[in-house]
PDB file of C-alpha atoms in Angstrom:
ATOM      1  CA  MET A   1      -4.252  -7.078   2.505  1.00 64.00           C
ATOM      2  CA  PRO A   2      -4.913  -8.356  -1.008  1.00 66.00           C
ATOM      3  CA  THR A   3      -2.496 -11.060  -2.105  1.00 70.00           C
ATOM      4  CA  ASP A   4      -2.646 -10.329  -5.827  1.00 69.00           C
ATOM      5  CA  ALA A   5      -2.821  -6.536  -6.029  1.00 69.00           C
ATOM      6  CA  CYS A   6      -1.558  -3.305  -4.549  1.00 76.00           C
ATOM      7  CA  GLN A   7      -3.572  -0.474  -3.090  1.00 84.00           C
ATOM      8  CA  PHE A   8      -2.554   2.987  -4.243  1.00 88.00           C
ATOM      9  CA  PHE A   9      -4.923   4.989  -2.012  1.00 91.00           C
ATOM     10  CA  TYR A  10      -6.147   4.364   1.529  1.00 91.00           C
ATOM     11  CA  GLU A  11      -8.564   6.553   3.462  1.00 94.00           C
ATOM     12  CA  CYS A  12      -7.864   6.479   7.203  1.00 90.00           C
ATOM     13  CA  ARG A  13     -10.971   5.459   9.134  1.00 92.00           C
ATOM     14  CA  GLY A  14      -9.848   7.460  12.158  1.00 94.00           C
ATOM     15  CA  CYS A  15      -9.132  10.891  10.702  1.00 95.00           C
ATOM     16  CA  GLY A  16     -10.288  10.628   7.080  1.00 95.00           C
ATOM     17  CA  GLU A  17      -6.871  11.492   5.627  1.00 95.00           C
ATOM     18  CA  LEU A  18      -6.188  10.023   2.179  1.00 96.00           C
ATOM     19  CA  LEU A  19      -2.843   8.206   2.231  1.00 94.00           C
ATOM     20  CA  ARG A  20      -0.783   7.750  -0.914  1.00 95.00           C
ATOM     21  CA  PRO A  21       2.477   5.851  -1.435  1.00 93.00           C
ATOM     22  CA  LEU A  22       5.674   7.665  -0.573  1.00 94.00           C
ATOM     23  CA  THR A  23       8.075   8.443  -3.412  1.00 94.00           C
ATOM     24  CA  GLY A  24       9.687   5.240  -4.642  1.00 89.00           C
ATOM     25  CA  ASP A  25       7.037   2.915  -3.189  1.00 89.00           C
ATOM     26  CA  CYS A  26       4.412   1.177  -5.291  1.00 86.00           C
ATOM     27  CA  CYS A  27       1.539   1.161  -2.809  1.00 89.00           C
ATOM     28  CA  VAL A  28       0.398   2.247   0.653  1.00 90.00           C
ATOM     29  CA  TYR A  29       1.308  -1.165   2.108  1.00 86.00           C
ATOM     30  CA  CYS A  30       4.946  -0.676   1.102  1.00 88.00           C
ATOM     31  CA  SER A  31       4.985   2.868   2.508  1.00 91.00           C
ATOM     32  CA  TYR A  32       3.082   2.479   5.764  1.00 90.00           C
ATOM     33  CA  GLY A  33       2.783  -1.241   6.524  1.00 86.00           C
ATOM     34  CA  ASP A  34       5.035  -3.356   8.703  1.00 88.00           C
ATOM     35  CA  VAL A  35       5.884  -5.527   5.694  1.00 82.00           C
ATOM     36  CA  LYS A  36       5.930  -4.933   1.955  1.00 83.00           C
ATOM     37  CA  CYS A  37       2.933  -5.963  -0.161  1.00 84.00           C
ATOM     38  CA  PRO A  38       2.611  -9.648  -1.204  1.00 81.00           C
ATOM     39  CA  PRO A  39       3.684  -9.139  -4.856  1.00 82.00           C
ATOM     40  CA  ILE A  40       6.953  -7.542  -3.659  1.00 82.00           C
ATOM     41  CA  GLN A  41       7.453 -10.274  -1.032  1.00 81.00           C
ATOM     42  CA  GLU A  42       7.089 -12.919  -3.757  1.00 81.00           C
ATOM     43  CA  GLY A  43       9.687 -11.176  -5.919  1.00 82.00           C
ATOM     44  CA  ASN A  44       7.179  -9.961  -8.492  1.00 76.00           C
ATOM     45  CA  GLY A  45       6.740  -6.389  -9.560  1.00 72.00           C
ATOM     46  CA  CYS A  46       4.069  -4.430  -7.817  1.00 72.00           C
ATOM     47  CA  CYS A  47       0.974  -3.348  -9.728  1.00 63.00           C
TER      48      CYS A  47
END
């Protein structure tokens, strides 16, 4: 996971589906990850 940026799109290596953030989330890490992205964890805005 990048520590200084968010990732808006992610293509699943298993099935090829293109994931996008859920409504209200800034990136795929915040929507589908176990923890929020580093900028959010540090209290900064995302992207």
